[in-house]
C-alpha positions as a printed NumPy array, in Angstrom:
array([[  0.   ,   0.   ,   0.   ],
       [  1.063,   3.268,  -0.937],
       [  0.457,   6.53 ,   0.852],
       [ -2.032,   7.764,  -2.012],
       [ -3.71 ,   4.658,  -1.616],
       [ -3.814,   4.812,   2.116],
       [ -4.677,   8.621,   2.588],
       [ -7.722,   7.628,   0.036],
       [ -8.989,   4.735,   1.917],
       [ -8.797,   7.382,   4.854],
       [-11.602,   9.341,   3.337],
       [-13.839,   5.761,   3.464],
       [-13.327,   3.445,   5.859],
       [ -9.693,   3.086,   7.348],
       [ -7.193,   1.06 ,   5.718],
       [ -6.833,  -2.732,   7.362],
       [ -4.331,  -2.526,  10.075],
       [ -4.335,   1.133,  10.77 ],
       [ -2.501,   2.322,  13.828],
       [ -4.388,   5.044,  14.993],
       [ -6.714,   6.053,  17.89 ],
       [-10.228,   7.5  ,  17.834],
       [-10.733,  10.726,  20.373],
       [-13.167,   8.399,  22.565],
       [-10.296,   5.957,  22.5  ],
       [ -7.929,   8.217,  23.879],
       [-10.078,   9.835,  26.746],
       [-10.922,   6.304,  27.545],
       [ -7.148,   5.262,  27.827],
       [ -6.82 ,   8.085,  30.105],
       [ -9.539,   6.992,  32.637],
       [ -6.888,   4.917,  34.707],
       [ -7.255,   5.437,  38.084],
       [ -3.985,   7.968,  38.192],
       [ -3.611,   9.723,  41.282],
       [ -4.178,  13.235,  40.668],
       [ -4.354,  16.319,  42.631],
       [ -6.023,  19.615,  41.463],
       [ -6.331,  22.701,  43.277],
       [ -4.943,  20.64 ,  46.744],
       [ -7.958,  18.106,  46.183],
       [ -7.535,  14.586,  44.743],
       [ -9.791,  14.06 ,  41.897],
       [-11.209,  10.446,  40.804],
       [-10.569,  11.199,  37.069],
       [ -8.844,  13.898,  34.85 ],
       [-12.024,  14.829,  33.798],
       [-13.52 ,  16.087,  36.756],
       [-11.158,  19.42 ,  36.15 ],
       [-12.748,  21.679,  33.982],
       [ -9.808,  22.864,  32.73 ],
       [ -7.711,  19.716,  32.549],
       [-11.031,  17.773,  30.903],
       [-11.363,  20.856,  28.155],
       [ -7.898,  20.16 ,  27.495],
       [ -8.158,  16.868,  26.745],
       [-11.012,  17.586,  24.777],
       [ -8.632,  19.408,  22.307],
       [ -6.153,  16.641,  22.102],
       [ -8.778,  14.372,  21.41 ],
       [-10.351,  15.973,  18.394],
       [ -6.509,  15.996,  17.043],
       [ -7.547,  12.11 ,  17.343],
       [-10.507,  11.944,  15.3  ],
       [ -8.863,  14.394,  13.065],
       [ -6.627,  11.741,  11.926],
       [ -9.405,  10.635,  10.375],
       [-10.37 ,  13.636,   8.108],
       [ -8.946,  13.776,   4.592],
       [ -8.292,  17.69 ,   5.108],
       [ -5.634,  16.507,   8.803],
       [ -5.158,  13.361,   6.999],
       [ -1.443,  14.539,   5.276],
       [ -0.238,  16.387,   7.835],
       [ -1.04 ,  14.121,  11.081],
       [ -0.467,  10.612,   9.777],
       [  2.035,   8.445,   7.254],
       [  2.518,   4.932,   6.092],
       [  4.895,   3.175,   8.304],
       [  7.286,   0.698,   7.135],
       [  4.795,  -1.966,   7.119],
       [  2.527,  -0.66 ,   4.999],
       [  0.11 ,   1.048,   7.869],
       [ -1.387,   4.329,   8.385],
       [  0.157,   5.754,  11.758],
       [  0.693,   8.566,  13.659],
       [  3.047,  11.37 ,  12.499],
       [  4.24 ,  12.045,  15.837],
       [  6.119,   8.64 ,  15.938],
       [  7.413,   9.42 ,  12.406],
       [ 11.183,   8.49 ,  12.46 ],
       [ 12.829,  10.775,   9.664],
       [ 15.342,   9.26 ,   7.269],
       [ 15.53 ,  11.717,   4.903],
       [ 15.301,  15.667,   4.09 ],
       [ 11.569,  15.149,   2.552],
       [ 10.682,  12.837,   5.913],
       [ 12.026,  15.907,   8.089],
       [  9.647,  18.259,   6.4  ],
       [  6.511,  15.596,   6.279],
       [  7.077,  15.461,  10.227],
       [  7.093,  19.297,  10.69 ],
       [  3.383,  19.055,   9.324],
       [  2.265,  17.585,  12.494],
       [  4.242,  19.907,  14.294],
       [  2.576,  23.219,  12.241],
       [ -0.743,  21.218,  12.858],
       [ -0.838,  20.98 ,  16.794],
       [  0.519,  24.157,  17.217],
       [ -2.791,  26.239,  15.14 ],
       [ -4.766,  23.759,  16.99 ],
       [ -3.832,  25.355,  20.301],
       [ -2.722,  28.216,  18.895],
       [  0.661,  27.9  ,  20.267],
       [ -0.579,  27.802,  23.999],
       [  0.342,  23.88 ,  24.2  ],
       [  4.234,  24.331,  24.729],
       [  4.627,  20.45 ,  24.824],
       [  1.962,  18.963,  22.556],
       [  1.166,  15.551,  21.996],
       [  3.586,  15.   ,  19.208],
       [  6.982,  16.552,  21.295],
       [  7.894,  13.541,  23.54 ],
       [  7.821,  11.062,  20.92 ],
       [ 10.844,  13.606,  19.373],
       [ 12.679,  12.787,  21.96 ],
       [ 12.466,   9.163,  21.982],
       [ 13.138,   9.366,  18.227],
       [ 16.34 ,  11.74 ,  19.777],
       [ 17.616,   8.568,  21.402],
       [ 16.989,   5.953,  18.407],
       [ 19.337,   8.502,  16.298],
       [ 22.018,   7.477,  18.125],
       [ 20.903,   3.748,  18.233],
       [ 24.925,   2.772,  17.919],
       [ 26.089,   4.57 ,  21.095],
       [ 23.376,   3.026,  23.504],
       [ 23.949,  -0.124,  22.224],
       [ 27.8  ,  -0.093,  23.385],
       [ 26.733,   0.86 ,  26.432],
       [ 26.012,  -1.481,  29.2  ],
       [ 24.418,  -0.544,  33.067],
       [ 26.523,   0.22 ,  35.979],
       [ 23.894,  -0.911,  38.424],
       [ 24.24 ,  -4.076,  39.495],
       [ 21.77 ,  -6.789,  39.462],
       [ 19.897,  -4.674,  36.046],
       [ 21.576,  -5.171,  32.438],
       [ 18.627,  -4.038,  29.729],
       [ 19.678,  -3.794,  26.351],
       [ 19.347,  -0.035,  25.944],
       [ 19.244,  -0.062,  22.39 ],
       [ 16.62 ,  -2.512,  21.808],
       [ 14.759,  -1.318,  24.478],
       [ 14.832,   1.942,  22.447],
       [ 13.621,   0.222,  19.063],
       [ 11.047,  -1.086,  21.037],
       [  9.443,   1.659,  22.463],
       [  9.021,   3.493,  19.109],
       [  7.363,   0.987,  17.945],
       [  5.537,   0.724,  20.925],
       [  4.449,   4.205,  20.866],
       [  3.769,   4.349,  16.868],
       [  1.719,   1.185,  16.854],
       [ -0.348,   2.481,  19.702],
       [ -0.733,   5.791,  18.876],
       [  0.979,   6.597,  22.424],
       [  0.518,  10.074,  24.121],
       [  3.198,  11.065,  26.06 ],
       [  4.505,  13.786,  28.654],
       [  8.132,  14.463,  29.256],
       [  9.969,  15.591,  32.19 ],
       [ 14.166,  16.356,  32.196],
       [ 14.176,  18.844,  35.404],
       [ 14.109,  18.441,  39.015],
       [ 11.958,  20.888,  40.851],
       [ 13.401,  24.335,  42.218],
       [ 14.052,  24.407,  45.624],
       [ 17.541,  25.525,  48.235],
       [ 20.167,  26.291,  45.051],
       [ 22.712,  26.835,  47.74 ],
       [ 23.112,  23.707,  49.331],
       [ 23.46 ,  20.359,  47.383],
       [ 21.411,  19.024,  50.143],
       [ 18.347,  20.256,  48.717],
       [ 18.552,  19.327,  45.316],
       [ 19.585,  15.453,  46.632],
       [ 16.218,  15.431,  48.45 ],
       [ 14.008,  15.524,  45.096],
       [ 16.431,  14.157,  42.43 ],
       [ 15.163,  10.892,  40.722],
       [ 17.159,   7.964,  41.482],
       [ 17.245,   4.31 ,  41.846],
       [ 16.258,   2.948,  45.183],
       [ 16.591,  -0.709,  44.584],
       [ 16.666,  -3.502,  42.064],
       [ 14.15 ,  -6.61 ,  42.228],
       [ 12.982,  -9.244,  39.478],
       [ 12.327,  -7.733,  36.45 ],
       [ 13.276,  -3.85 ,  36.911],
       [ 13.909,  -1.509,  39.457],
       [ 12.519,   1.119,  41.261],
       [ 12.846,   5.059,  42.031],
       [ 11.806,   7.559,  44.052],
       [ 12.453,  11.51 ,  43.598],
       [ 10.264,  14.101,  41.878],
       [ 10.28 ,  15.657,  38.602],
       [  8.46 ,  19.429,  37.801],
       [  6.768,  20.892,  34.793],
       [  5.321,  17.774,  33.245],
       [  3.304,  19.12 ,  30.885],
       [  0.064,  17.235,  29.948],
       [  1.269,  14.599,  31.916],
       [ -2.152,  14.09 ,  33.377],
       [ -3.423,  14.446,  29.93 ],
       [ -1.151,  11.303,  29.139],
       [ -1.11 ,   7.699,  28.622],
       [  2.636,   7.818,  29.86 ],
       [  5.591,   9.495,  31.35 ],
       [  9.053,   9.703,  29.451],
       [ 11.735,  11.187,  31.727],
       [ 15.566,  11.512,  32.535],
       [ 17.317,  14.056,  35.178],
       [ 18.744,  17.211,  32.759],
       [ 21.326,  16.366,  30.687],
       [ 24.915,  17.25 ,  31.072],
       [ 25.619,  16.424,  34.579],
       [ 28.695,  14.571,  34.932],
       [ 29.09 ,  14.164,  38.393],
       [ 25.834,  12.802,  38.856],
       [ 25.88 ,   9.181,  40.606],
       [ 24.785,   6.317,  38.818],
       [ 21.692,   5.521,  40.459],
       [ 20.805,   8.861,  38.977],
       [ 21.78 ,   8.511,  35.186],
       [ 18.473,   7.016,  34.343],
       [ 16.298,   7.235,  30.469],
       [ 13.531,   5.75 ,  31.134],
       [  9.446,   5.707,  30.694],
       [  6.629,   4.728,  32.404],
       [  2.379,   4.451,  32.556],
       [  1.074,   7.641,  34.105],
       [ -0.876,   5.116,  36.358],
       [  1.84 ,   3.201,  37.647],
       [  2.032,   2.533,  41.391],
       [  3.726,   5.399,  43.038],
       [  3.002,   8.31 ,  41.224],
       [  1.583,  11.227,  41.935],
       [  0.638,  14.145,  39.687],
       [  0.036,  17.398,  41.338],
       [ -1.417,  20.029,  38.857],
       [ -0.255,  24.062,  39.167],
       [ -2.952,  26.684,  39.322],
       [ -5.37 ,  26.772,  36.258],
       [ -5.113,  29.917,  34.221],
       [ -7.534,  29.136,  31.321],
       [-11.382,  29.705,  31.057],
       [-12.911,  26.363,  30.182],
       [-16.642,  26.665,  29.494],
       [-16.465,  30.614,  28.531],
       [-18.451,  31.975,  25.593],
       [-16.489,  31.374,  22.582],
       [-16.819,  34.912,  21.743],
       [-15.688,  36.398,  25.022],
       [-11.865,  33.614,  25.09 ],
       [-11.838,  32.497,  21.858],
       [ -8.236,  30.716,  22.953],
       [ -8.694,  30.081,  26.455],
       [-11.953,  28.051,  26.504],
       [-10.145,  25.343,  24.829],
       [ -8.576,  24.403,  28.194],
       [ -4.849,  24.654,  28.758],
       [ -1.663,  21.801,  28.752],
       [ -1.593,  21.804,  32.434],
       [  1.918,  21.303,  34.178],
       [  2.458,  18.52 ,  37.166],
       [  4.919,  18.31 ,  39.713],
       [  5.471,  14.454,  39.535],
       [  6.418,  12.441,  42.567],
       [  8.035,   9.319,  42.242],
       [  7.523,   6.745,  45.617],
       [  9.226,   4.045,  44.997],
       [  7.886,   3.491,  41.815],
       [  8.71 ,   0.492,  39.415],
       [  9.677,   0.573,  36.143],
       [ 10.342,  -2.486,  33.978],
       [ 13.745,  -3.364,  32.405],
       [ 12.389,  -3.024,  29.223],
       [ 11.233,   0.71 ,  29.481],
       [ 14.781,   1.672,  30.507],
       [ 17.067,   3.562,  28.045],
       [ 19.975,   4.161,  30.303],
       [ 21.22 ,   2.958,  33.349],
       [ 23.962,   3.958,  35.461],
       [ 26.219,   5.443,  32.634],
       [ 26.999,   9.396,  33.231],
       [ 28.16 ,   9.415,  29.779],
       [ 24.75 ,   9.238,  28.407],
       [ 23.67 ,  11.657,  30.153],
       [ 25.652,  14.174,  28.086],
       [ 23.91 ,  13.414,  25.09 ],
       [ 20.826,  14.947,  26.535],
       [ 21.799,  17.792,  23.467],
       [ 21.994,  15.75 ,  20.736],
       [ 18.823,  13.744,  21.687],
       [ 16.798,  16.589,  22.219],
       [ 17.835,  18.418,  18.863],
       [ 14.189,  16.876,  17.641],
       [ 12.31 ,  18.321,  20.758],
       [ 14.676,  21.966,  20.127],
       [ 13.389,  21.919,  16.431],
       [  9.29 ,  21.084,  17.025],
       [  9.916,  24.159,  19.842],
       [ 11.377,  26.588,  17.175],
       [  9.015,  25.266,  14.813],
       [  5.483,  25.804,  17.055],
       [  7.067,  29.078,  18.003],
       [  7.301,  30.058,  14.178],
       [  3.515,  29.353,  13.844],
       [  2.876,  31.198,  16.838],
       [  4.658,  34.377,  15.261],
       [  3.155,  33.798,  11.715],
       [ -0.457,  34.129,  14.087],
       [  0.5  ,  37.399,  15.197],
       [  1.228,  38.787,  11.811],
       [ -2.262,  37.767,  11.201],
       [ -3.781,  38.981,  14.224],
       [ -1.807,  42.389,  13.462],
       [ -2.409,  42.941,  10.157],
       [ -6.284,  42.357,  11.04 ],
       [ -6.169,  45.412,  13.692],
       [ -4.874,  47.798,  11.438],
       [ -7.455,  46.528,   8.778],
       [-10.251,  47.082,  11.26 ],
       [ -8.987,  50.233,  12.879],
       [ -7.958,  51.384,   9.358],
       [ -4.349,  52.592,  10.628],
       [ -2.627,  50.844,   7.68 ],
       [ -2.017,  54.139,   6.094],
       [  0.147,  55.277,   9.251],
       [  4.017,  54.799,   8.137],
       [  5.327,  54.206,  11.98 ],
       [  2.118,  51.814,  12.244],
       [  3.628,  49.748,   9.343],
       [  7.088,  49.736,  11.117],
       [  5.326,  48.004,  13.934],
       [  4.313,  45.542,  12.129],
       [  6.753,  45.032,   9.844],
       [  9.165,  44.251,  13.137],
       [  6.651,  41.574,  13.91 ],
       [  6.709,  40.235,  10.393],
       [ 10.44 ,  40.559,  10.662],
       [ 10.405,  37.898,  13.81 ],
       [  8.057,  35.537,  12.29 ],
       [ 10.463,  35.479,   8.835],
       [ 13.459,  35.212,  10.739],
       [ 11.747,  32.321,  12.749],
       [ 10.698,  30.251,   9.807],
       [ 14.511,  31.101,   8.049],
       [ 15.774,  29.523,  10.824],
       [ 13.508,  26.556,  10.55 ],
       [ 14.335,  26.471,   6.603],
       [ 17.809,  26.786,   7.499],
       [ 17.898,  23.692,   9.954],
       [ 16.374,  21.083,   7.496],
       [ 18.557,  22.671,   4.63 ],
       [ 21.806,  21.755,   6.784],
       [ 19.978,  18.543,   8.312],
       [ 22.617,  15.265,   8.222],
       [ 22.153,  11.701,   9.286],
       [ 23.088,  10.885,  12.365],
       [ 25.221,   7.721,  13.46 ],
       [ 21.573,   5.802,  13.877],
       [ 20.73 ,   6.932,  10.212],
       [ 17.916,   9.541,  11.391],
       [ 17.931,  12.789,  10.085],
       [ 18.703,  15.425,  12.355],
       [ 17.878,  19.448,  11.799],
       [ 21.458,  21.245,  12.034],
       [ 21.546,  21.738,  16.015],
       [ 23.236,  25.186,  15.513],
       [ 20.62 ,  27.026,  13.477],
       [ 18.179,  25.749,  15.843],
       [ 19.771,  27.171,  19.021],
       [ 20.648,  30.608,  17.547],
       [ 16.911,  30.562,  16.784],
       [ 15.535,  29.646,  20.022],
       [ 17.704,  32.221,  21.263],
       [ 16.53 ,  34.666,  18.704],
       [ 12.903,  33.669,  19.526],
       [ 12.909,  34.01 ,  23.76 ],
       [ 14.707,  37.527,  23.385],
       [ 12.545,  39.183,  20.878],
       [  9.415,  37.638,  22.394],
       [  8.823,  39.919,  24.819],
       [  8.964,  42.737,  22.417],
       [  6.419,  41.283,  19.909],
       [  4.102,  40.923,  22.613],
       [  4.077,  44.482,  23.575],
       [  4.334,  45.972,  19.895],
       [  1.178,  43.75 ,  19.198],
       [ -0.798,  45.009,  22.414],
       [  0.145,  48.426,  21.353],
       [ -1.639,  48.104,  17.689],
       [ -4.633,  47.271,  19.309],
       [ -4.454,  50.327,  21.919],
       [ -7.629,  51.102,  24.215],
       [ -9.106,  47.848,  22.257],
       [ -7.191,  45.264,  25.053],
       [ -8.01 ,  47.986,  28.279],
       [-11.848,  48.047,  26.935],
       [-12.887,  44.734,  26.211],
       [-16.782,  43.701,  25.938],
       [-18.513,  40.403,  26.14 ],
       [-20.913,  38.334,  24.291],
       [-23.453,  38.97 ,  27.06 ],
       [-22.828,  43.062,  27.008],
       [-23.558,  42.938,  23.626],
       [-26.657,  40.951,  23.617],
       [-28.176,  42.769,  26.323],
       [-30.919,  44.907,  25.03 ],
       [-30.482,  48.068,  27.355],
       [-26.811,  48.621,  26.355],
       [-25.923,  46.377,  23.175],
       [-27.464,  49.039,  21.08 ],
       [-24.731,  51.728,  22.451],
       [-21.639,  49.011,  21.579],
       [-23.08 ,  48.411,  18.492],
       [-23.307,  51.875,  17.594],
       [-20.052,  53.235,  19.377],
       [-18.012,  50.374,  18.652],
       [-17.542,  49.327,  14.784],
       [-14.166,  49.087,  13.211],
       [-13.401,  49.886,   9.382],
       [-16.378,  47.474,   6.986],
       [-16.756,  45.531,  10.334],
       [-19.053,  45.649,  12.959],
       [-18.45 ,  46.456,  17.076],
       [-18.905,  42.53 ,  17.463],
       [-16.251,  41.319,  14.824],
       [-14.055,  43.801,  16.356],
       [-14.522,  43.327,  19.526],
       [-14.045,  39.28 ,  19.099],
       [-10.56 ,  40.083,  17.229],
       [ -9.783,  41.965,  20.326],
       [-10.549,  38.991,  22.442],
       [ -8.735,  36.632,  20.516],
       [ -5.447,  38.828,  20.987],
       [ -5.828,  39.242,  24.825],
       [ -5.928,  35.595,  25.067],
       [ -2.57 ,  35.21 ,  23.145],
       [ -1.22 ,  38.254,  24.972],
       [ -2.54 ,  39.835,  27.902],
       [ -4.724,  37.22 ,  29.911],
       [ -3.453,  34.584,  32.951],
       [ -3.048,  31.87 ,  29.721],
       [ -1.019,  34.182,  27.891],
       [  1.27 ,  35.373,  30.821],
       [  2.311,  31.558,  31.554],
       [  2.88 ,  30.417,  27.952],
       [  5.299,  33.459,  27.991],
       [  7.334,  32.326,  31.022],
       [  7.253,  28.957,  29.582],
       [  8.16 ,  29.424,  26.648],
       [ 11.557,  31.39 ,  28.428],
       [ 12.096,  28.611,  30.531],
       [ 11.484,  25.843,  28.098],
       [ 13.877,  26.982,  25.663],
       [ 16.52 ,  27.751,  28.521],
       [ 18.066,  31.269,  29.649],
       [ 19.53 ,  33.415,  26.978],
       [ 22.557,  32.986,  28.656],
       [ 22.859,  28.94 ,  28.516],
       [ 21.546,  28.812,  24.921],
       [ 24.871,  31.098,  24.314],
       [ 27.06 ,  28.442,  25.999],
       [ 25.418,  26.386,  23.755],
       [ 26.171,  27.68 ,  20.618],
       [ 29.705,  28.424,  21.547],
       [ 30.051,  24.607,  22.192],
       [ 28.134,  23.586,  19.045],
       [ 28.749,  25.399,  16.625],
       [ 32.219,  24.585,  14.487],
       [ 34.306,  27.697,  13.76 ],
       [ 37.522,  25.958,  12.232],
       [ 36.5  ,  26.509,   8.641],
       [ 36.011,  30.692,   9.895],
       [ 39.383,  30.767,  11.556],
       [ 41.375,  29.243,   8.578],
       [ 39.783,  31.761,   6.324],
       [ 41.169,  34.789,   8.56 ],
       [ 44.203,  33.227,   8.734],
       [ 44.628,  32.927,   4.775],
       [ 43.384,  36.318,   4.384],
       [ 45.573,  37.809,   7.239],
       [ 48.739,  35.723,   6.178],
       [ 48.992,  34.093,   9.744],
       [ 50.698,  30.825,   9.579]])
């Protein structure tokens, strides 16, 4: 079977085979009996939350839009067998398979218009991160006694695991802040093993900012990269049901508005990616969901595993940017400023980020090589000096596009102000923009406070800071990535240096 054939039996009934998940499937995988904790209260199901269960709601019509000729390109493929799967478990072997993924990646981030910083489709990246280097896990063997896995195969495994399941999954690689000045404090919460029985082993510790994690069938996490004095019961890969014994997820404060008028939060009524603190009590995980064990040198390839993860984050935070040139160029069509030269500079800046954005996307696939595991991997530098670009001009683009819209964010109206028949009339009349009415205007306002201005906005801004890292590591990073040998031989030619 081809993938014409297969995308065409998509628009009839599905293909024999097929790999994929209905969004009544997925909610029902998700009604596990997972100890969760919203608001300080334990809740019997994830649903119960109106935010969390609006959120899921969203990542369950990306399900069912699997099955929809018009999603069917950019959310599934054929897989090697000849079945229609999942796009999120897409390995890429090629230039054309790298830009095929990114589809899914453009997809799920203008279905939550940028506000899900980790998506369903971004841990599977990662796990795709450590089949890319297939070779090195395979040499290496763990240091704790009494557990050997075969990290490589267990890798293999899980992808196909994941792909032939249509597997949601969070991701967690940090510990959760506490005492910075004593090692003490960071020793009480970081993940490690606790013991070894029949079959696996088992850890205790906590990881932070799990995102969707209690929107997920399962759990993929490591302690951050790059530590090399870490002991080897901490130098873990490893993944694990949501459910299992021994977790516990406990949610942050809600900051979306599930169950508004669609008018009045156009974005935050779809719910929000909520983050967990996740507490691991002696929980076990089996020796065949474990990717490393023991070996600190692994753990420094927390860069070049991630480089999939760094390039769906510059990626969703291209679309984001190519939303605001929309949303701008739609407030000075309605307040008919267009015509105002230092108006068009403020926009143009705006279009300027979202160009240099996608460049930098265009640029990472254009430089993209195999790696030793014979995945192709976006060039690593392009993508940090982007995420780097993108956290220090965000800021900025948030203010220039609150300033287009002016009094429009202070003086927002609702759907019910409008409808009520003692003072509708006087928004109607005292509110229209340019060939729109007060209501299309006023809804084009809403849409920008809730990418902007409102609780949802302010915390996908300091994620989106964190996430990528602090301007100042993302510098380290490119001085230890990117090669300048080929620069400093051309200013020695030119300068006559021996």
């Amino acid at each position: 079977m081809n993938a014409q054939t297969a995308k065409r039996e998509l628009q009839g009934e599905l293909p024999a085979g097929h790999k994929l998940k209905t969004g009544e499937e997925f909610k029902a995988s998700l009604d596990d009996g997972r100890a969760l904790w919203v608001g300080g209260k334990r809740i019997a199901r994830v649903f119960d939350d109106p935010a969390l269960s609006a959120g899921v709601d969203l990542i369950a019509s990306m399900f069912d839009d699997q099955f929809k000729p018009e999603f069917a390109d950019a959310t599934t493929y054929v897989d090697e067998t000849g079945a229609v799967a999942s796009r999120a478990w897409q390995v890429p072997r090629t230039k054309e398979d790298l830009a095929d993924r990114r589809k899914m990646i453009e997809y799920t981030s203008l279905k939550t218009a940028g506000t899900f910083g980790r998506p369903p489709d971004l841990a599977p990246a990662i796990a795709v991160g450590l089949l890319a280097y297939l070779p090195t896990f395979k040499a290496k063997k763990s240091l704790i006694e009494g557990c050997s896995p075969d990290f490589a195969e267990n890798i293999e495994a899980y992808v196909a695991y994941g792909r032939d399941n249509n597997l949601t999954a969070s991701e967690s690689l940090t510990g959760p802040q506490n005492d910075r000045s004593s090692a003490k404090g960071a020793e009480a919460s970081l993940l490690k093993v606790k013991s070894v029985e029949k079959g696996g082993i088992r850890v205790s510790g906590a990881k932070t900012v799990g995102s969707i994690s209690a929107q997920a069938n399962e759990i993929f996490f490591t302690n951050l990269g790059g530590i090399r004095e870490t002991p080897a019961e901490a130098c873990i890969w490893a993944s694990v049901p949501i459910n299992a014994d021994g977790i516990k997820l406990i949610s942050r404060e809600m900051v979306s508005h599930p169950g508004a008028d669609p008018f009045d939060h156009p974005v935050a009524r779809l719910g929000e990616e909520a983050d967990q603190l996740i507490i691991f009590d002696n929980v076990f995980v089996p020796t065949e969901r474990i990717f490393n064990l023991g070996d600190p040198t692994a753990m420094s390839y927390y860069g070049p595993v991630c480089v999939f993860a760094h390039w769906h984050v510059l990626t969703r935070l291209t679309v984001k940017a190519e939303l605001f040139v929309g949303a701008g160029q739609l407030v000075l069509d309605v307040l008919g400023t267009a015509h105002i030269p230092a108006v068009q500079g403020m926009l143009g800046e705006i279009i300027q980020y979202a160009q240099t954005l996608r460049a930098f996307v265009t640029a990472a696939e254009a430089l993209a090589r195999p790696t030793e595991g014979e995945v192709m991997a976006p060039d690593v530098g392009m993508l940090t000096a982007g995420r780097l670009y993108s956290i220090e001009h965000y800021p900025r683009i948030i203010h220039i596009l609150q300033e287009l819209c002016g009094q429009g964010l202070v003086m927002r109206f609702g759907k019910a102000a409008f409808d009520n028949p003692e003072i509708g009339h006087h928004l109607h009349d005292l509110l229209p923009g340019k060939g729109v009415s007060a209501e299309v205007k006023e809804l084009l306002m809403n849409f920008i406070w809730d990418m902007t201005s409102s609780s949802l906005a302010g915390r996908v801004a300091l994620f989106e800071n964190v996430n990528a890292s602090p301007a100042p590591r993302l510098r380290e990073r490119l001085y230890n990535e990117v090669k300048r040998d080929a620069f400093i031989q051309q200013v020695k030619t030119l300068a006559g240096m021996p």
